[in-house]
Short mmCIF file of C-alpha atoms in Angstrom, two decimals:
data_model
loop_
_atom_site.label_atom_id
_atom_site.label_comp_id
_atom_site.label_asym_id
_atom_site.label_seq_id
_atom_site.Cartn_x
_atom_site.Cartn_y
_atom_site.Cartn_z
CA MET A 1 15.00 -21.20 -45.38
CA ILE A 2 18.31 -21.27 -43.20
CA ILE A 3 17.84 -17.46 -42.64
CA GLY A 4 14.05 -18.11 -41.81
CA SER A 5 15.52 -20.53 -39.28
CA TRP A 6 17.86 -18.25 -37.57
CA GLN A 7 15.19 -15.75 -37.36
CA THR A 8 12.37 -18.24 -35.97
CA ARG A 9 15.38 -19.35 -33.20
CA GLY A 10 16.26 -15.73 -32.70
CA ARG A 11 12.35 -14.74 -31.76
CA ALA A 12 12.24 -17.95 -29.53
CA SER A 13 15.32 -16.96 -27.70
CA ARG A 14 13.98 -13.46 -27.05
CA SER A 15 10.83 -14.76 -25.72
CA TYR A 16 12.64 -17.33 -23.74
CA ALA A 17 14.68 -14.75 -22.09
CA ALA A 18 11.47 -12.54 -21.37
CA ASN A 19 9.87 -15.39 -19.47
CA GLU A 20 13.06 -16.08 -17.80
CA SER A 21 13.23 -12.37 -16.84
CA GLN A 22 9.84 -12.48 -15.95
CA LEU A 23 10.06 -15.33 -13.58
CA ARG A 24 13.32 -13.90 -11.68
CA PHE A 25 11.24 -10.78 -10.79
CA GLN A 26 8.47 -12.73 -9.56
CA GLN A 27 10.92 -15.07 -7.58
CA LEU A 28 12.53 -11.98 -6.49
CA ASN A 29 8.92 -10.47 -5.23
CA ARG A 30 8.44 -13.49 -3.24
CA ILE A 31 11.93 -13.24 -1.14
CA GLN A 32 11.41 -9.51 -0.89
CA ALA A 33 7.95 -10.09 0.92
CA GLN A 34 9.33 -13.07 2.78
CA VAL A 35 12.12 -11.04 4.09
CA LYS A 36 10.02 -7.86 4.94
CA SER A 37 7.87 -10.01 6.88
CA SER A 38 10.81 -11.71 8.66
CA ARG A 39 12.40 -8.41 9.19
CA ARG A 40 9.22 -7.28 10.68
CA ASP A 41 8.58 -10.23 12.84
CA ASN A 42 11.85 -9.68 14.63
CA VAL A 43 11.62 -6.21 15.12
CA MET A 44 8.52 -6.71 16.72
CA ASN A 45 8.93 -9.90 18.47
CA LYS A 46 5.87 -11.68 16.68
CA THR A 47 6.24 -15.16 15.74
CA ASN A 48 3.66 -15.16 13.02
CA LEU A 49 2.29 -11.87 11.49
CA ALA A 50 1.90 -13.14 7.86
CA CYS A 51 -1.36 -13.27 6.64
CA LYS A 52 -2.68 -16.02 4.31
CA PRO A 53 -2.03 -15.25 0.60
CA SER A 54 -4.78 -12.87 -0.65
CA ASP A 55 -6.74 -13.81 -4.03
CA ARG A 56 -7.74 -10.03 -4.22
CA VAL A 57 -4.47 -8.17 -4.04
CA TYR A 58 -0.88 -8.55 -4.76
CA VAL A 59 2.19 -6.86 -4.54
CA GLY A 60 3.72 -5.65 -7.62
CA ARG A 61 6.91 -3.01 -8.65
CA SER A 62 5.55 0.42 -7.64
CA LYS A 63 6.24 3.71 -9.38
CA ILE A 64 6.02 5.53 -5.82
CA ASN A 65 8.64 3.32 -3.58
CA GLY A 66 9.98 0.23 -4.77
CA SER A 67 6.81 -2.24 -4.30
CA GLY A 68 2.91 -1.47 -3.80
CA LEU A 69 -0.18 -3.19 -3.92
CA PHE A 70 -2.02 -3.92 -6.73
CA SER A 71 -5.63 -5.36 -7.36
CA ARG A 72 -5.88 -8.52 -8.98
CA ARG A 73 -9.26 -7.67 -10.54
CA THR A 74 -10.97 -4.31 -11.61
CA ILE A 75 -12.80 -2.49 -8.65
CA SER A 76 -15.44 -0.07 -9.08
CA ARG A 77 -15.92 2.94 -7.00
CA GLY A 78 -17.20 2.30 -3.54
CA ASN A 79 -16.65 -1.42 -3.30
CA VAL A 80 -13.90 -3.26 -1.04
CA ILE A 81 -10.68 -3.99 -2.28
CA GLU A 82 -9.35 -6.20 0.50
CA ARG A 83 -9.77 -6.56 4.51
CA LEU A 84 -6.80 -5.96 6.29
CA GLU A 85 -6.20 -8.38 9.44
CA GLY A 86 -3.32 -8.62 12.14
CA GLU A 87 -1.96 -7.81 15.05
CA ILE A 88 -3.20 -4.93 17.35
CA ARG A 89 -0.45 -2.68 18.77
CA PRO A 90 -0.42 0.23 21.45
CA LEU A 91 2.29 2.15 19.73
CA ALA A 92 2.69 3.48 15.94
CA THR A 93 5.78 1.83 13.70
CA ARG A 94 6.60 2.61 10.17
CA ARG A 95 5.05 -0.56 9.34
CA THR A 96 1.48 0.18 11.53
CA ILE A 97 -2.08 1.79 10.22
CA GLN A 98 -3.92 3.73 13.27
CA ILE A 99 -7.27 2.48 13.37
CA ASP A 100 -7.96 4.33 16.88
CA ARG A 101 -6.27 6.43 19.60
CA ASP A 102 -4.16 4.06 20.95
CA LYS A 103 -4.61 0.78 18.48
CA HIS A 104 -2.24 0.34 16.09
CA LEU A 105 -2.89 -2.28 12.81
CA CYS A 106 0.13 -4.53 12.20
CA SER A 107 -0.75 -6.06 8.93
CA GLU A 108 1.08 -8.07 6.12
CA TYR A 109 0.25 -5.93 2.98
CA ILE A 110 0.71 -2.33 5.28
CA ASP A 111 4.19 -2.66 4.37
CA PHE A 112 3.34 -2.08 0.50
CA LEU A 113 0.64 0.05 1.09
CA ASN A 114 2.06 3.37 -0.46
CA HIS A 115 0.54 7.11 0.43
CA GLY A 116 -0.89 9.25 -2.41
CA CYS A 117 -2.27 12.98 -1.79
CA ARG A 118 -4.71 12.06 -4.22
CA PRO A 119 -5.29 8.63 -3.21
CA ASN A 120 -7.65 6.19 -4.98
CA ALA A 121 -8.79 4.01 -1.71
CA ARG A 122 -9.62 4.77 1.81
CA LEU A 123 -9.62 3.18 4.83
CA GLN A 124 -13.12 2.24 6.80
CA ILE A 125 -13.40 0.50 9.94
CA ALA A 126 -16.53 -1.87 9.35
CA ASP A 127 -17.72 -5.11 11.74
CA GLY A 128 -14.64 -4.69 13.90
CA GLY A 129 -12.28 -4.64 11.64
CA VAL A 130 -10.42 -2.57 8.82
CA VAL A 131 -11.40 -2.78 4.72
CA LEU A 132 -9.99 -0.97 2.11
CA ILE A 133 -12.67 0.98 -0.03
CA ALA A 134 -11.92 2.30 -3.56
CA MET A 135 -12.49 5.74 -4.06
CA GLU A 136 -12.54 5.33 -8.03
CA GLU A 137 -12.43 2.71 -10.57
CA ILE A 138 -9.12 0.74 -10.00
CA GLY A 139 -7.86 -1.06 -12.92
CA HIS A 140 -6.71 -5.20 -12.50
CA ASP A 141 -3.04 -5.04 -12.88
CA ARG A 142 -2.66 -1.34 -13.47
CA ASP A 143 -3.52 1.00 -10.87
CA GLU A 144 -1.41 1.01 -7.57
CA VAL A 145 -3.48 1.14 -4.34
CA THR A 146 -2.80 4.18 -2.64
CA ILE A 147 -4.16 5.90 0.89
CA ASN A 148 -4.08 9.30 2.44
CA TYR A 149 -2.06 8.52 5.28
CA ASN A 150 -3.10 11.46 6.83
CA CYS A 151 -6.61 10.38 6.75
CA SER A 152 -5.35 7.56 9.65
CA GLU A 153 -2.37 8.54 11.38
CA TYR A 154 -2.83 11.23 14.06
CA SER A 155 1.44 11.59 14.21
CA LEU A 156 3.43 9.65 11.71
CA ALA A 157 6.43 7.66 13.62
CA GLU A 158 8.37 8.62 10.68
CA SER A 159 7.39 11.86 8.48
CA PHE A 160 8.55 12.24 4.81
CA LEU A 161 7.91 14.12 1.58
CA CYS A 162 5.38 12.79 -0.68
CA ARG A 163 6.64 11.87 -4.32
CA CYS A 164 3.28 12.97 -5.90
CA CYS A 165 3.22 16.49 -5.37
CA GLU A 166 5.24 19.45 -6.62
CA PRO A 167 6.75 20.98 -4.75
CA PRO A 168 6.71 17.81 -2.30
CA ARG A 169 4.36 18.06 0.59
CA LEU A 170 5.44 17.40 4.15
CA ILE A 171 3.15 13.91 5.49
CA ALA A 172 3.33 13.80 9.06
CA GLY A 173 0.07 12.87 10.34
CA TYR A 174 -3.45 14.85 11.30
CA ARG A 175 -1.64 16.41 14.18
CA TYR A 176 0.46 18.28 11.53
CA LEU A 177 -2.17 19.39 9.46
CA LEU A 178 -3.91 20.80 12.60
CA GLU A 179 -0.86 22.72 14.01
CA ALA A 180 0.13 23.92 10.55
CA GLY A 181 -3.51 25.53 10.20
CA GLN A 182 -4.11 23.68 6.89
CA GLY A 183 -7.68 24.19 7.45
CA GLU A 184 -8.50 24.25 3.37
CA TYR A 185 -6.82 20.87 3.27
CA LEU A 186 -8.59 19.71 6.55
CA GLU A 187 -11.77 20.25 5.02
CA ARG A 188 -10.96 18.23 1.68
CA ILE A 189 -9.90 15.07 3.52
CA GLU A 190 -12.42 15.39 6.31
CA LYS A 191 -14.99 12.60 4.83
CA PHE A 192 -12.31 10.20 4.53
CA VAL A 193 -10.61 10.99 7.97
CA LEU A 194 -10.85 7.76 10.62
CA PRO A 195 -12.99 8.66 13.62
CA HIS A 196 -10.60 8.82 15.97
CA LEU A 197 -8.60 11.47 14.42
CA LEU A 198 -11.80 13.43 14.15
CA SER A 199 -12.77 12.91 17.84
CA SER A 200 -9.21 13.92 18.80
CA SER A 201 -9.78 17.33 17.09
CA SER A 202 -12.55 18.16 18.91
#
């Protein structure tokens, strides 16, 4: 009976430690989001950029780059994941998404929307705003939401090497694909490219 008691206490202790670890991660996640929002506001001289908390998406631990965007529910292909709202700026930064020739959207969740060369989501201009559309089923609390930056950015503020291909692919924007003569790749992504990029190449 004494041994059983110690075993029970041991299991309870491990369960308590696991819960404590999960709570610390959630608190750290909230703090990191607040810090990122604060830093972004300072850089852009914006006093109130943060969006209201979403009941559709949340920020979680990413296998791609630190933190990423995840869905709170399972999203079927073709359905809306989330609507992106925020301030429109004339110039691109690391924390914007280009939605028109001289229009760059600065939104709370863009910081956590990572690139994927084979993404599971795409951007769509709809009803005067920008929405994230699922390109395949996105599992609840399972699949990180990713987009292809080449489908929205004419020229990235900072180019980088992707973390999803071997060898890594240079991600620099739609202009780079045109100048590098990557016709086959352009044909593959054409139906997902935002209208301002197609007009810029014509």
